[in-house]
Every structure is written in structure tokens, then in C-alpha cells.
CSV table of C-alpha atoms in Angstrom, one decimal:
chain,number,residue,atom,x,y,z
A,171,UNK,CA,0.0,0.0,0.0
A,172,UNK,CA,1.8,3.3,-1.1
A,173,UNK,CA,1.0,6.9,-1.6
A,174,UNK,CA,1.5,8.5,-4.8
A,175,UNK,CA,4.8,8.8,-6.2
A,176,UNK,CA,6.2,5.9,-3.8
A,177,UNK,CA,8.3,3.3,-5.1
A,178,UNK,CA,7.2,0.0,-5.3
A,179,UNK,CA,8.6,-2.5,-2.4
A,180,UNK,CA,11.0,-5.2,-3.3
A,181,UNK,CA,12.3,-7.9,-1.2
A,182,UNK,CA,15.9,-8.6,0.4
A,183,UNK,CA,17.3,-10.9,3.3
A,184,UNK,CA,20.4,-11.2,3.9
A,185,UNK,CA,23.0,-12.7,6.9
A,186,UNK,CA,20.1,-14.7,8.7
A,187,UNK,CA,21.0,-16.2,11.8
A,188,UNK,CA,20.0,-19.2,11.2
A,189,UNK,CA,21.9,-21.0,14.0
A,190,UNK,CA,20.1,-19.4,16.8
A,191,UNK,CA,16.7,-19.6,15.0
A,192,UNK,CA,17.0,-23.4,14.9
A,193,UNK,CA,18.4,-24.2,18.4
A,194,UNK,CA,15.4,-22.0,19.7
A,195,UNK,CA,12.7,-23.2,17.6
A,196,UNK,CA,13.7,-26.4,18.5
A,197,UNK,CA,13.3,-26.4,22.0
A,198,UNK,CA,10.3,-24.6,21.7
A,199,UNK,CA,7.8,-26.5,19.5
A,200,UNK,CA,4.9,-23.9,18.3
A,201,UNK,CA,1.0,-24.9,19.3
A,202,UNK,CA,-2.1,-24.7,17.1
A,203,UNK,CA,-3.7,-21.6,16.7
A,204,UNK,CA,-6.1,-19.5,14.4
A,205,UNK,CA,-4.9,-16.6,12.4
A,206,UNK,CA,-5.2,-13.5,14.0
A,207,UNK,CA,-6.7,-10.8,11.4
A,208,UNK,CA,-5.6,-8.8,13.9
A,209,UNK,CA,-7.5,-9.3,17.0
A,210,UNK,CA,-7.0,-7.6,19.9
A,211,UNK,CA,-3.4,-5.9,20.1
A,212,UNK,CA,-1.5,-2.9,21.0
A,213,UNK,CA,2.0,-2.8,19.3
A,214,UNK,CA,4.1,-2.8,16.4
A,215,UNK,CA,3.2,-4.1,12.6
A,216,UNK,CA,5.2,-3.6,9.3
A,217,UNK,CA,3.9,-4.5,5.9
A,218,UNK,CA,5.8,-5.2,2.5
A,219,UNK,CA,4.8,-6.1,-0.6
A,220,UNK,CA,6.1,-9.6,-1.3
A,221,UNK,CA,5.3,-11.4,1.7
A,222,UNK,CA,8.8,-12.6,3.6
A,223,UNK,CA,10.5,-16.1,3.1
A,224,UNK,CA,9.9,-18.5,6.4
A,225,UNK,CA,13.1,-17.5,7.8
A,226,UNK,CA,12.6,-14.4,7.9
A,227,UNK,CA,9.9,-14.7,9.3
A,228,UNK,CA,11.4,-16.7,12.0
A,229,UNK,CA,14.3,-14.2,12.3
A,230,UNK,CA,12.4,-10.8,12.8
A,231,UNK,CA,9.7,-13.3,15.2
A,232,UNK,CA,12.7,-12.9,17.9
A,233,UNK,CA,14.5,-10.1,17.3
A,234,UNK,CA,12.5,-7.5,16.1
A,235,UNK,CA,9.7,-5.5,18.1
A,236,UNK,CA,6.8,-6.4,15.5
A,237,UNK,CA,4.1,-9.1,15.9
A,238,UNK,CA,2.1,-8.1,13.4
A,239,UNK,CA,2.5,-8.4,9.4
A,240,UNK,CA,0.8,-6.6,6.4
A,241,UNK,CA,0.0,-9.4,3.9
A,242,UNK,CA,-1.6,-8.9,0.0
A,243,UNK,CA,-4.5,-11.1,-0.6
A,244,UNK,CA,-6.7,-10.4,-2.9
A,245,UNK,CA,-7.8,-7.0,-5.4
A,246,UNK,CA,-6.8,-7.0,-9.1
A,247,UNK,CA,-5.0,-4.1,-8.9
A,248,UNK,CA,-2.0,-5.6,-6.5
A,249,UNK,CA,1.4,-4.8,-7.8
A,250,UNK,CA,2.3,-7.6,-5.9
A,251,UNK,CA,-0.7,-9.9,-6.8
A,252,UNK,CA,-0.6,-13.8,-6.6
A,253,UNK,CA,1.8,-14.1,-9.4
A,254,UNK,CA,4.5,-12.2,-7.5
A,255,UNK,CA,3.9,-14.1,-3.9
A,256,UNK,CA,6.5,-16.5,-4.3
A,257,UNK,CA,6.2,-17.5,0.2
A,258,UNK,CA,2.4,-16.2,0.8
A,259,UNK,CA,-0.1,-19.5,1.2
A,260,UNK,CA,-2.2,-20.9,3.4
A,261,UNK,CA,0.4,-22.9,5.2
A,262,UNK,CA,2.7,-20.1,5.5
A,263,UNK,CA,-0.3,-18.2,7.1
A,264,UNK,CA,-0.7,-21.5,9.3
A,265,UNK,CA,2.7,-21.8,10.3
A,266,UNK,CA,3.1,-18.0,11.5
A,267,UNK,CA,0.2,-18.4,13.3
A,268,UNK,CA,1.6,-20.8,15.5
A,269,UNK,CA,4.6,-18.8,15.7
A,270,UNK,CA,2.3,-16.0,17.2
A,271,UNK,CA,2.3,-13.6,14.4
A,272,UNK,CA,-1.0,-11.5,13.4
A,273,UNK,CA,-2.2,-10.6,10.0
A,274,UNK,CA,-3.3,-7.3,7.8
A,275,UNK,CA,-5.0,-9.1,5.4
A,276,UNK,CA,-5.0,-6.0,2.1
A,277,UNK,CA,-7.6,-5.7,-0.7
A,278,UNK,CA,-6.1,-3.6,-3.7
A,279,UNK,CA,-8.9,-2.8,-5.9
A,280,UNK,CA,-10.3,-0.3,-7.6
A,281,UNK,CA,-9.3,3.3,-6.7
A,282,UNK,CA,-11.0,6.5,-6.1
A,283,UNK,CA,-12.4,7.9,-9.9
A,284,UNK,CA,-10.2,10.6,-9.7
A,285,UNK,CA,-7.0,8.1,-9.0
A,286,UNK,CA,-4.4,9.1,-11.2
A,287,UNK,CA,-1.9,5.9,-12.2
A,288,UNK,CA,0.9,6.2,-12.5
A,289,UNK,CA,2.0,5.4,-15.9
A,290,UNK,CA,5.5,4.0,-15.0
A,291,UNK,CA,3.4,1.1,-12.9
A,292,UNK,CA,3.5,-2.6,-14.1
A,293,UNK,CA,0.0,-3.0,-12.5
A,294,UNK,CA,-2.0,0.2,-13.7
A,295,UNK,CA,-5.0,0.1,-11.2
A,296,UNK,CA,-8.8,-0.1,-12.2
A,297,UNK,CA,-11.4,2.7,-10.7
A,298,UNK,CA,-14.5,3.1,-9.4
A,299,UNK,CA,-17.8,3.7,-11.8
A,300,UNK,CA,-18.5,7.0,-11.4
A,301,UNK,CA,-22.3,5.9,-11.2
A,302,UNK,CA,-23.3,5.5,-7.5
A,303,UNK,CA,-25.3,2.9,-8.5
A,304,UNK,CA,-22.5,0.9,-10.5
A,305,UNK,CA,-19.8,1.4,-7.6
A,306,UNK,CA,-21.9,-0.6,-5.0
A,307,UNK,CA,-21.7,-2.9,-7.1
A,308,UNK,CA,-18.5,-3.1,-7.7
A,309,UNK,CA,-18.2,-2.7,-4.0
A,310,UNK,CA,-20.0,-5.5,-3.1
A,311,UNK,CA,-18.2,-8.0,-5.7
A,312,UNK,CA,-15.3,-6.9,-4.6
A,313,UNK,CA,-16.1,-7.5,-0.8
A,314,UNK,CA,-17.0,-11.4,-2.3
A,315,UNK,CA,-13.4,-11.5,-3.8
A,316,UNK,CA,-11.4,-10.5,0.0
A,317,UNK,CA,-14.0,-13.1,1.9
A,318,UNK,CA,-13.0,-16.0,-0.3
A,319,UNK,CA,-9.1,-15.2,-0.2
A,320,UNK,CA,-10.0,-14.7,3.9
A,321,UNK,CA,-11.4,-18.2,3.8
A,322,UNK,CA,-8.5,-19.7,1.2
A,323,UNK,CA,-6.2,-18.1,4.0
A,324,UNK,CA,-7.5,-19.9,6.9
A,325,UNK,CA,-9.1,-16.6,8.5
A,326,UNK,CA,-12.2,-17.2,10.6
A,327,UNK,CA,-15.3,-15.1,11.1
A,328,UNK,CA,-14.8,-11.5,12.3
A,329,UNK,CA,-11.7,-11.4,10.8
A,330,UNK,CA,-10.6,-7.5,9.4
A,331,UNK,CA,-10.6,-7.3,5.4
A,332,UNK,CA,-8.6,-4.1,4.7
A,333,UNK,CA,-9.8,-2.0,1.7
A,334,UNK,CA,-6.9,-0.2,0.2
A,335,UNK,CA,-7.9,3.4,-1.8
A,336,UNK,CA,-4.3,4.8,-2.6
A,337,UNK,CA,-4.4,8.9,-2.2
A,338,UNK,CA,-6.7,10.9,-4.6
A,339,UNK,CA,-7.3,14.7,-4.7
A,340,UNK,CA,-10.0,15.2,-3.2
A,341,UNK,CA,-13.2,16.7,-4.7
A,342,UNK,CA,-16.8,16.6,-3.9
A,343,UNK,CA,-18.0,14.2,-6.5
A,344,UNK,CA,-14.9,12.1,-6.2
A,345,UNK,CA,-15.4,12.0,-2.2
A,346,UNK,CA,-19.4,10.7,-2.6
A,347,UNK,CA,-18.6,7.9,-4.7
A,348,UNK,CA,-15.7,7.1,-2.5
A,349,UNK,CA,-18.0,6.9,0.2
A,350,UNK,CA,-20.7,5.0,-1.7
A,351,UNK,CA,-18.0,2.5,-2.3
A,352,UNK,CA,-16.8,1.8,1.3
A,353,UNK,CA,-20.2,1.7,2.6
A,354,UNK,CA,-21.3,-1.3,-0.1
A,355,UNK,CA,-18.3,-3.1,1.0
A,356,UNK,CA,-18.2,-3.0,4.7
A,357,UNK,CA,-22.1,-3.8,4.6
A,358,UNK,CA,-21.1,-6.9,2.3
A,359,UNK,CA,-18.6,-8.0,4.9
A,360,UNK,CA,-20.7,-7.3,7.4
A,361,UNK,CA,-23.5,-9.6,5.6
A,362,UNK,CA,-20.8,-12.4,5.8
A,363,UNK,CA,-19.2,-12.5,9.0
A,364,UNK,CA,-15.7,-10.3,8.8
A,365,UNK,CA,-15.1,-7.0,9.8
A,366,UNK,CA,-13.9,-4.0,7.7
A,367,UNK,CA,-11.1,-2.0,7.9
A,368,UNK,CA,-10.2,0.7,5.4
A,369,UNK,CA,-6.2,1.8,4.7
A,370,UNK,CA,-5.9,5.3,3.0
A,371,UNK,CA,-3.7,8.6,3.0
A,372,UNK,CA,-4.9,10.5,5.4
A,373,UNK,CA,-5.6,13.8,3.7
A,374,UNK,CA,-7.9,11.8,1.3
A,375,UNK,CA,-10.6,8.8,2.1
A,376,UNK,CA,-9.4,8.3,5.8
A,377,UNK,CA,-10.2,12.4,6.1
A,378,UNK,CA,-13.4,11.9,4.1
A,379,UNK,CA,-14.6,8.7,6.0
A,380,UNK,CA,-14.3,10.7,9.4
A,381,UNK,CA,-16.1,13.6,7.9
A,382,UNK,CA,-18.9,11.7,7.1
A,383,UNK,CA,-18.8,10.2,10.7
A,384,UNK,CA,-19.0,13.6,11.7
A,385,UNK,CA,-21.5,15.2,9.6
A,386,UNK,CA,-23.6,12.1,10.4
A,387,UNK,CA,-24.2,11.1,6.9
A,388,UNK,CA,-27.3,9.6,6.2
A,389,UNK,CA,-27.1,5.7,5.7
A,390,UNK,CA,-23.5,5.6,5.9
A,391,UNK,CA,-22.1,2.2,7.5
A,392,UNK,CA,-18.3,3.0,9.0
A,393,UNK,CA,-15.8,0.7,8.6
A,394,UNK,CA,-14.5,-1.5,11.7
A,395,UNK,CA,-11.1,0.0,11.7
A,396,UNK,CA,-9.0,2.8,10.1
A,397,UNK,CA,-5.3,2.4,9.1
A,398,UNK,CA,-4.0,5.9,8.3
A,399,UNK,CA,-1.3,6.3,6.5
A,400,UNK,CA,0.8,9.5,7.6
A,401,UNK,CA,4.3,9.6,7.7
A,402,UNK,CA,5.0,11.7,10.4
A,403,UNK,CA,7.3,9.2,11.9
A,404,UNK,CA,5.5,8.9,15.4
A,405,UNK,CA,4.5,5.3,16.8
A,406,UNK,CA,1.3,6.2,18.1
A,407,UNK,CA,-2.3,6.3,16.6
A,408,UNK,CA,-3.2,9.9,16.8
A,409,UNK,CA,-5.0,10.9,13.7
A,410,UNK,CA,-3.3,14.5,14.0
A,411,UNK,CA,-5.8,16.7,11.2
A,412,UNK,CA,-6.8,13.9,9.7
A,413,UNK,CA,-8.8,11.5,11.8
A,414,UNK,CA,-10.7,13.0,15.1
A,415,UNK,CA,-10.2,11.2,18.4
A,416,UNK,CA,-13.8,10.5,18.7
A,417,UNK,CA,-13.9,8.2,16.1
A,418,UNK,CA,-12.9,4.6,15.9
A,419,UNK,CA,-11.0,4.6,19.7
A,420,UNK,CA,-9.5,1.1,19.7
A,421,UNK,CA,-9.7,0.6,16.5
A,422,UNK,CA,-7.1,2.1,14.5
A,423,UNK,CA,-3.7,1.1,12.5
A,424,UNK,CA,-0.6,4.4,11.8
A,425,UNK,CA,1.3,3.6,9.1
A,426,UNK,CA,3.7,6.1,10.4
A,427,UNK,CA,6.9,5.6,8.4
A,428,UNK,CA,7.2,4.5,4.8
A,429,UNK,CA,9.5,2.3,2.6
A,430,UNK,CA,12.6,2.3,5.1
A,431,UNK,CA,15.1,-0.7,5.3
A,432,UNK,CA,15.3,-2.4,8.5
A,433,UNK,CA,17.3,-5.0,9.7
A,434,UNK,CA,16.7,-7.6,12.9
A,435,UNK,CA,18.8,-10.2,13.0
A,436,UNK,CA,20.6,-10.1,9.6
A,437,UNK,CA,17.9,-10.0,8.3
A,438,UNK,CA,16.5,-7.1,6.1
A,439,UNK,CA,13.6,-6.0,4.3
A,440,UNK,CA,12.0,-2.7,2.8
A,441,UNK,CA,9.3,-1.9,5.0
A,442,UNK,CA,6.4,0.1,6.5
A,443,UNK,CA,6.4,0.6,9.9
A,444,UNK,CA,2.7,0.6,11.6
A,445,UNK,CA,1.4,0.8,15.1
A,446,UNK,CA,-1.9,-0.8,15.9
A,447,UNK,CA,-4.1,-0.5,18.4
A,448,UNK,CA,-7.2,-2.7,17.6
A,449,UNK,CA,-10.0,-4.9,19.0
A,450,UNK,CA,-9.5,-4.5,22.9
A,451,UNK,CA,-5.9,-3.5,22.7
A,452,UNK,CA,-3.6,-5.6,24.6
A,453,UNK,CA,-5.4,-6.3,27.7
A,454,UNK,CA,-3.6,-8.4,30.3
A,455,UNK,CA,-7.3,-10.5,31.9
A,456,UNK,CA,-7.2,-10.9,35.9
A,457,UNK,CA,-4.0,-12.5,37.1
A,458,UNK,CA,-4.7,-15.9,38.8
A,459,UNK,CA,-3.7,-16.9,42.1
A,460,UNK,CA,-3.4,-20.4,42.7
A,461,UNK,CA,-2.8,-21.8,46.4
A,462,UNK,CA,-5.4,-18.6,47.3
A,463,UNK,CA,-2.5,-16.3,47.2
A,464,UNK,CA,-0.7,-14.2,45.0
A,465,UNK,CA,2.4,-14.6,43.4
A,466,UNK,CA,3.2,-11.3,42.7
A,467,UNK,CA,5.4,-8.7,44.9
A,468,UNK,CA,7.4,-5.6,44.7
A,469,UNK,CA,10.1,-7.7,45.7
A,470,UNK,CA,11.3,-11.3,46.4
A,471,UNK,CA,12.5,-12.1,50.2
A,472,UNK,CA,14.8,-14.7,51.5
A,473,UNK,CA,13.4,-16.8,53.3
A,474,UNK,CA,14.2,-19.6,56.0
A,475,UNK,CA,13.1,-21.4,58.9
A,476,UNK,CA,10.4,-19.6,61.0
A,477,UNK,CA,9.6,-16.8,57.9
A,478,UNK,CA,5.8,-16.7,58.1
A,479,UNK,CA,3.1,-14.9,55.6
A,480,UNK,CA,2.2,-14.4,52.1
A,481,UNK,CA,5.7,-14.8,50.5
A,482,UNK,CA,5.9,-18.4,52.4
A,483,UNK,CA,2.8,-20.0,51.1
A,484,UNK,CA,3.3,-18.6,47.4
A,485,UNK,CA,6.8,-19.9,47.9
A,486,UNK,CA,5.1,-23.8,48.9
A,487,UNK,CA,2.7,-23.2,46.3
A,488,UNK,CA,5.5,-23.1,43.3
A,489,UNK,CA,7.0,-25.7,45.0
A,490,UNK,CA,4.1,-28.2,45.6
A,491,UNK,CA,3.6,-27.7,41.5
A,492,UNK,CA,7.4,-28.7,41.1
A,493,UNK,CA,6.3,-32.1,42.8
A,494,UNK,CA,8.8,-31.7,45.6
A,495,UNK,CA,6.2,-30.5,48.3
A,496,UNK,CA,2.9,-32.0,49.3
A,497,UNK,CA,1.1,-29.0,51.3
A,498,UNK,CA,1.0,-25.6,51.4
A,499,UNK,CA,0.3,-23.2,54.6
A,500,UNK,CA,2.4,-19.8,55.7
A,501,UNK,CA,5.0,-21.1,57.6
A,502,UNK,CA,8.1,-22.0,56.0
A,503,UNK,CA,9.7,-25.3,58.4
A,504,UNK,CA,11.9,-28.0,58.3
A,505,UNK,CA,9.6,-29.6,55.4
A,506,UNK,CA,9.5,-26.5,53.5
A,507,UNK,CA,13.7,-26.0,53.5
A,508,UNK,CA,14.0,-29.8,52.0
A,509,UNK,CA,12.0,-28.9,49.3
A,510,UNK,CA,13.7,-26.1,48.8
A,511,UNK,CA,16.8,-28.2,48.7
A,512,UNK,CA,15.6,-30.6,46.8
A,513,UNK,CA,14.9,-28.3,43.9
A,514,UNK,CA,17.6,-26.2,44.1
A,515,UNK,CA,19.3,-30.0,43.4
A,516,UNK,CA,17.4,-30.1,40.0
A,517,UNK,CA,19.4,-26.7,39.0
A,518,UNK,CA,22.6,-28.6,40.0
A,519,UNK,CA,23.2,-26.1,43.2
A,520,UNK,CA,24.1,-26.5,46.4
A,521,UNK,CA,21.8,-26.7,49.4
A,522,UNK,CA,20.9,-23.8,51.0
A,523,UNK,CA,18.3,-24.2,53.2
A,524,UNK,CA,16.7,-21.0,52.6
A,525,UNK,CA,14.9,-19.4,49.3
A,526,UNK,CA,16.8,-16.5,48.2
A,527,UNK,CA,16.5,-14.6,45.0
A,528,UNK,CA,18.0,-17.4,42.9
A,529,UNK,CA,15.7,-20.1,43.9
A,530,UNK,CA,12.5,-17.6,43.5
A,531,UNK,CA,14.0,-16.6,40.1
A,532,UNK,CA,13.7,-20.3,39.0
A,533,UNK,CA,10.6,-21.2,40.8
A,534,UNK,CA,9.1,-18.5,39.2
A,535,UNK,CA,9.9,-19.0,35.5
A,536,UNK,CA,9.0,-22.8,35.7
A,537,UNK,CA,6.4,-23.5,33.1
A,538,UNK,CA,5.5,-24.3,29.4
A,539,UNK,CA,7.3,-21.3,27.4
A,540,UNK,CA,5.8,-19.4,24.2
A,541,UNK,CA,7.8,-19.2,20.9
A,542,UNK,CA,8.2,-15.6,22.1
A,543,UNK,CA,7.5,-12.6,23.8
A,544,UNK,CA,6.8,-9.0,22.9
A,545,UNK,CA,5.7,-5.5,23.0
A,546,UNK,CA,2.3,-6.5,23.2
A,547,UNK,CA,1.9,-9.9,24.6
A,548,UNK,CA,-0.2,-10.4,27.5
A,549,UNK,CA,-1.6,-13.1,29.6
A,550,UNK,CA,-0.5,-15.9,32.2
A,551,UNK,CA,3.2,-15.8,30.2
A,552,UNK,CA,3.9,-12.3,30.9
A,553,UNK,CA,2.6,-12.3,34.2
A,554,UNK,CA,5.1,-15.5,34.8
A,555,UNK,CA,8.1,-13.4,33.0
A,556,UNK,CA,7.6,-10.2,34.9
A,557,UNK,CA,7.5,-11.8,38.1
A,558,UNK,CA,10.8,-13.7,37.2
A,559,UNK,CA,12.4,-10.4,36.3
A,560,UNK,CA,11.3,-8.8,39.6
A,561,UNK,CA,13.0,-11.5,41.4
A,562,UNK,CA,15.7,-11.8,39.5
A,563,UNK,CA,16.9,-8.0,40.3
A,564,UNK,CA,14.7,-6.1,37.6
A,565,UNK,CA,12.9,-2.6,38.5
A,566,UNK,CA,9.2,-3.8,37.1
A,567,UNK,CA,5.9,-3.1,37.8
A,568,UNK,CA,4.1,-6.8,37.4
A,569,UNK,CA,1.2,-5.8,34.6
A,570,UNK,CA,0.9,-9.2,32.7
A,571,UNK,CA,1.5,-6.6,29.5
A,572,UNK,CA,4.9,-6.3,27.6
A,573,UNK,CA,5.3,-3.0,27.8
A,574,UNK,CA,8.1,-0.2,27.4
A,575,UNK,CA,8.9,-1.3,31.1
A,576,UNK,CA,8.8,-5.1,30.5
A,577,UNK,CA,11.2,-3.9,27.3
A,578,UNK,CA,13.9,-2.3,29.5
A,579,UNK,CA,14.1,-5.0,31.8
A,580,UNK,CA,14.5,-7.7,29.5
A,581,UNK,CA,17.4,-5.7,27.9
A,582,UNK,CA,18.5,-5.4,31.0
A,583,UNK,CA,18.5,-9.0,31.9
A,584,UNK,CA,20.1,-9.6,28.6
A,585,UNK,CA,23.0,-7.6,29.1
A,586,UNK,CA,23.5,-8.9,32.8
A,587,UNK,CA,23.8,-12.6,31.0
A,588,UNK,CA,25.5,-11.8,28.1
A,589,UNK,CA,22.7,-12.2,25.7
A,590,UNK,CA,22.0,-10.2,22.5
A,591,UNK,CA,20.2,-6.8,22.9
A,592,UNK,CA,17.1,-7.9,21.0
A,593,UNK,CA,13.4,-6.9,22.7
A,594,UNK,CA,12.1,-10.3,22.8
A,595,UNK,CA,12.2,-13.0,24.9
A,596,UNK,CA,12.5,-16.7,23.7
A,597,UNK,CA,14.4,-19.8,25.1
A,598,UNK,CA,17.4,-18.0,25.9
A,599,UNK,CA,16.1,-16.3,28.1
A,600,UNK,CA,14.2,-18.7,29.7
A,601,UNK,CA,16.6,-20.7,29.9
A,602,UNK,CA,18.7,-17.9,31.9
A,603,UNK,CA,15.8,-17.7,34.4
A,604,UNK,CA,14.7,-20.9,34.8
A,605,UNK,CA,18.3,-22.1,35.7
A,606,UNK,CA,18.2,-19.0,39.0
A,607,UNK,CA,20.2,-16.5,36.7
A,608,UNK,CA,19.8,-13.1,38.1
A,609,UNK,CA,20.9,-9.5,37.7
């Protein structure tokens, strides 16, 4: 998706680290799960035209900050249609999935009546009738064309379909068939089951689409989400003069800078950078606390024979679920400082008799580990990772959502073990904590 005059995007990888992408897929097999189109998030995306070769994939998966991807699916005027999508399939789509990727699933058809093509293009686009009547029409088929690629895809229900109308100068007449068009479609999507989103400069249909939210007009069905496309380099989804706060809160895309090289890993592509904040955003859910206590605290004691409270029964609770404990109260005794022993044997280290920061360091991390963690990621993993951190030395508020805090600390944490300075976590790191390695 590009603005006038913008060149189009071509594909290069190079120096992928291939080494550490094996040893850490490896020890981390991915699960089954449905393709996200996008679902709820609150982080980075990038798009590029050709979609990127499995390893690259994997390679930007742990090192780079984005968890979302801009794919091509369907529309006939693509410039990088299925003739020139030598990775994009349905398995591909699968196998990132599992990986934990989400998905911008882009419709390229026909553009605003007043779209100028470029005459230089390989793939000169088609427009809109300029009949109101005629562009529904169109709408609507074209609406039939992004469900079935949805479906061919693997993307369920609900799913976001987004409509891109390249920039246009914007007149009156131009601007009502425009709007004619995007209502047809997102009331066709609507009809069958997916949601629609609509990508556009912002100076042209995302600013006409919002105007027509504000003016109220009559009979006009608004797309699901906006991705505005405005280059003013700032990762954030304010729609500065082009799209009003009060519209579509939560549900809005910034394509914020355009066709920039970026490398993660050794790996490097021409890019868009995007920040998305869709669905319900990245919203942590209520942290559990099994045993009836919490897990979570501003800091880790050590503990030892006679400690009583709160830290000593969520300290029996991690180890009753190591098998080396059978009950839990607040009173840490004789009992409680063999099993303490016992799994600081596991780790390889001495006895101790007490818990100190190394033991609750590994005692928290214990568990079933995700491909990876990033900006963004919430849920029972993060909660688990944060806690970790906090034992482990880290300054960290416990959210159970990656955010710009979670990011520091990990880099943190990194450093301290020698590990490269990526924003991620995966196995290594893990690995670090789940073996007692603190700060």
C-alpha cells in the first residue's frame, strides 16, 4: 500500500541467523492456533509487498519488536498480486500463526475515480464507476473476492478485510462515490461474518470517511477500523488533522513511516512501519492466584526457617507444582527448607536451606514457554516473565502486558547474561531464568 509517487517494495534478506533460529525453535515447538486478522493488540506491525520467506519470518519473530504483518491477498490491482507471492499460502499463514504472528489481510482494488496511475506502474490500477449505483456494485463484488481469499487463507469469522484506496485529490463528486463504495463493501462484509477495515492517506478517504462520521451522513455504515497512512514518523495512533479522536477509539492502525530498510537479526527488508491498536488492545485479563494467594510482589524475600506470611505460602505453592512439596500453609519449616533443597538439586546447586533470589527466580519461570514474547503480549506468560524479572533483580511493575517497562528490563536482563540486545524473549532467556540467573 503506497501513496502517490512511492516506489514500489522489493524484497531482500540477507545474513540470517539461522543457527540461533533453529536451536530455539527447536526447544520450543509452536502450538495450534487461528490466524489472527488482527485481533485484539496494541503494538508494532510492518507490511511489505512480497510477503517474507519462512526465515525471515522466524528471524524478525525474535529479534524485532513487531508481531504483526501486512499481507496482500486479494484485489486486481495488486502490484504484488498472486503471481508475485513466491512464500504467501495458506500454510505459511498456518505456520506463523503458530509462531504468534497476526495478520493485515489487504484488498487492492479499484481506486477513487479521480485516481491518477501512475504510468510508470507494471499494474496500472482499475477505478470506481462513477455511477453510485454501479460502484456498490463493484463494491460488493469486490467485498465477495477479500472473503473468499480470507477463507482460502484460513481466517475465521470476524476477521478484518482491509480495503486499500491509494491517495486521490480530493473533490466533492470524487469524495461521494468514495464513500458509496466503502459503505457497499463493509455492509457486504458485514452480511458475511468479517469486519472491515479501510487503509488510506490520510488527507484523502481516511479524512473523508471521518467527515462523514461527523457530519452524520445519512445511511453511511463505517468501517471497523482505520489504518491511516501518515508519515510523520511517530509510533502512536493519533490521527493528528486527519482523523478525530472521537472516532474509531481502539480501532485504528498508523502507518507512520514508509518504505525504510530495516534489519533484525541479519535479516532485512524494505518496510512500512505501523502501530496498531485494535479490538480491545492488549489487555492483560485478571491474574490468577493459585494456592489462594498471589504470586506477585514488589520484591522477592529470602526466606528460611520460621519466615511466616504471604511470600511463604506462594513460595510452597510453586514448589508443591514442582512435585517436591505436598502441602502448602504460611509457615516455612523443616519440610518446606527440603524442598527447597531438593529443587535447588534439579538446578545442579548446592543446598541452601533458605529461598533467596536465585531459587525464587527459577521457581518462578518454571512453566511451558511461548515461541516468544513482545511488546504486546499479555496473559499468564507475561505475568510469569515479569515476576521472574522482579526476582531476578529487575525494577518492574508486574502488569501481565509487555510494555516499554517489560522492554527495558529484558534488555536489562540480557545484558547482565550476556545475551543479544534484542526486545524479545524466547528460550534463551528462559533458559537464563529458569536455571536461578539473576541480575
Amino acid at each position: 500500500m503506497r501513496l502517490p509517487s512511492r516506489p514500489a517494495l522489493h524484497l531482500s534478506v540477507v545474513g540470517l541467523a539461522t543457527g540461533l533460529l533453529a536451536s530455539v525453535l527447536l526447544a520450543t515447538p509452536a502450538s495450534a492456533a487461528s490466524p489472527q486478522a488482527p485481533g485484539g493488540f496494541t503494538g508494532h506491525g510492518f507490511d511489505t509487498c512480497v510477503a517474507p520467506d519462512q526465515a525471515t519470518m522466524d528471524t524478525w519473530n525474535l529479534t524485532s519488536p513487531f508481531s504483526a504483518v501486512g499481507i496482500y491477498i486479494s484485489g486486481d490491482s495488486r502490484f504484488c498480486g498472486d503471481a508475485a507471492q513466491p512464500n504467501l499460502s495458506p500454510a505459511w499463514v498456518a505456520q506463523n500463526a503458530r509462531n504468534g504472528w497476526r495478520f493485515l489481510p489487504i484488498h487492492v482494488g479499484r481506486q477513487a475515480p479521480c485516481f491518477v496511475n501512475n504510468p510508470a506502474s507494471k499494474v496500472p490500477k482499475s477505478v470506481m464507476s462513477r455511477s453510485a449505483r454501479t460502484a456498490r456494485q463493484e463494491a460488493r463484488s469486490e467485498a465477495d473476492q477479500a472473503v473468499a481469499a480470507l477463507k482460502r487463507y484460513g481466517f475465521g469469522k470476524h476477521s478484518v478485510s482491509y480495503l486499500d484506496i491509494e491517495y486521490y485529490t480530493r473533490t466533492a463528486s470524487c469524495d461521494r462515490i468514495v464513500l458509496e463504495f466503502v459503505d457497499a463493501w463493509t455492509e457486504r462484509l458485514h452480511q458475511k461474518g468479517y469486519k472491515s477495515g479501510l487503509y488510506g492517506s490520510g488527507s484523502a478517504a481516511i479524512q473523508a470517511v471521518d467527515e462523514a462520521r461527523r457530519t452524520k451522513r445519512r445511511g453511511f455504515t463505517e468501517p471497523d477500523q482505520m489504518w491511516l497512512a501518515w508519515g510523520n514518523g511517530k509510533a502512536n495512533t493519533n490521527g493528528g488533522p486527519y482523523l478525530s479522536r472521537q472516532g474509531w477509539k481502539r480501532q485504528r492502525l498508523h502507518q507512520y513511516e514508509l518504505d525504510v530498510r530495516v534489519s533484525h537479526g541479519g535479516a532485512s527488508l524494505l518496510i512500512d512501519r505501523n502501530f496498531l491498536d485494535v479490538g480491545k488492545g492488549s489487555k492483560a485479563g485478571k491474574e490468577s492466584t493459585p494456592c489462594g494467594t498471589t504470586q506477585t510482589f514488589t520484591r522477592y524475600s529470602t526466606l528460611k526457617v520460621g519466615s511466616k506470611g504471604k511470600q511463604v505460602k506462594a513460595l510452597e505453592c510453586l514448589l508443591r507444582r514442582q512435585g517436591v512439596l505436598s502441602s502448602v500453609d504460611q509457615h516455612f519449616g523443616i519440610g518446606t527448607a527440603r524442598a527447597v533443597d531438593a529443587f535447588r538439586a534439579r538446578l545442579g546447586l548446592a543446598p541452601a536451606g533458605n529461598a533467596n533470589r536465585v531459587t525464587w527466580t527459577a521457581l518462578l519461570s518454571q512453566g511451558r514457554n511461548p515461541v516468544v514474547l513482545k511488546q504486546g503480549s499479555v496473559g499468564p506468560s507475561v505475568y510469569r516473565l515479569q515476576r521472574s524479572l522482579v526476582a531476578a533483580g529487575a525494577s518492574l511493575k508486574v502488569t501481565g502486558v509487555y510494555d516499554g517497562g517489560t522492554i527495558r528490563a529484558v534488555r536489562a536482563y540480557r545484558a547482565a547474561r550476556g545475551l543479544p540486545q534484542y526486545p524479545t524473549v524466547e528460550a534463551s532467556v528462559w533458559a537464563e531464568l529458569q536455571r536461578g540467573q539473576i541480575i
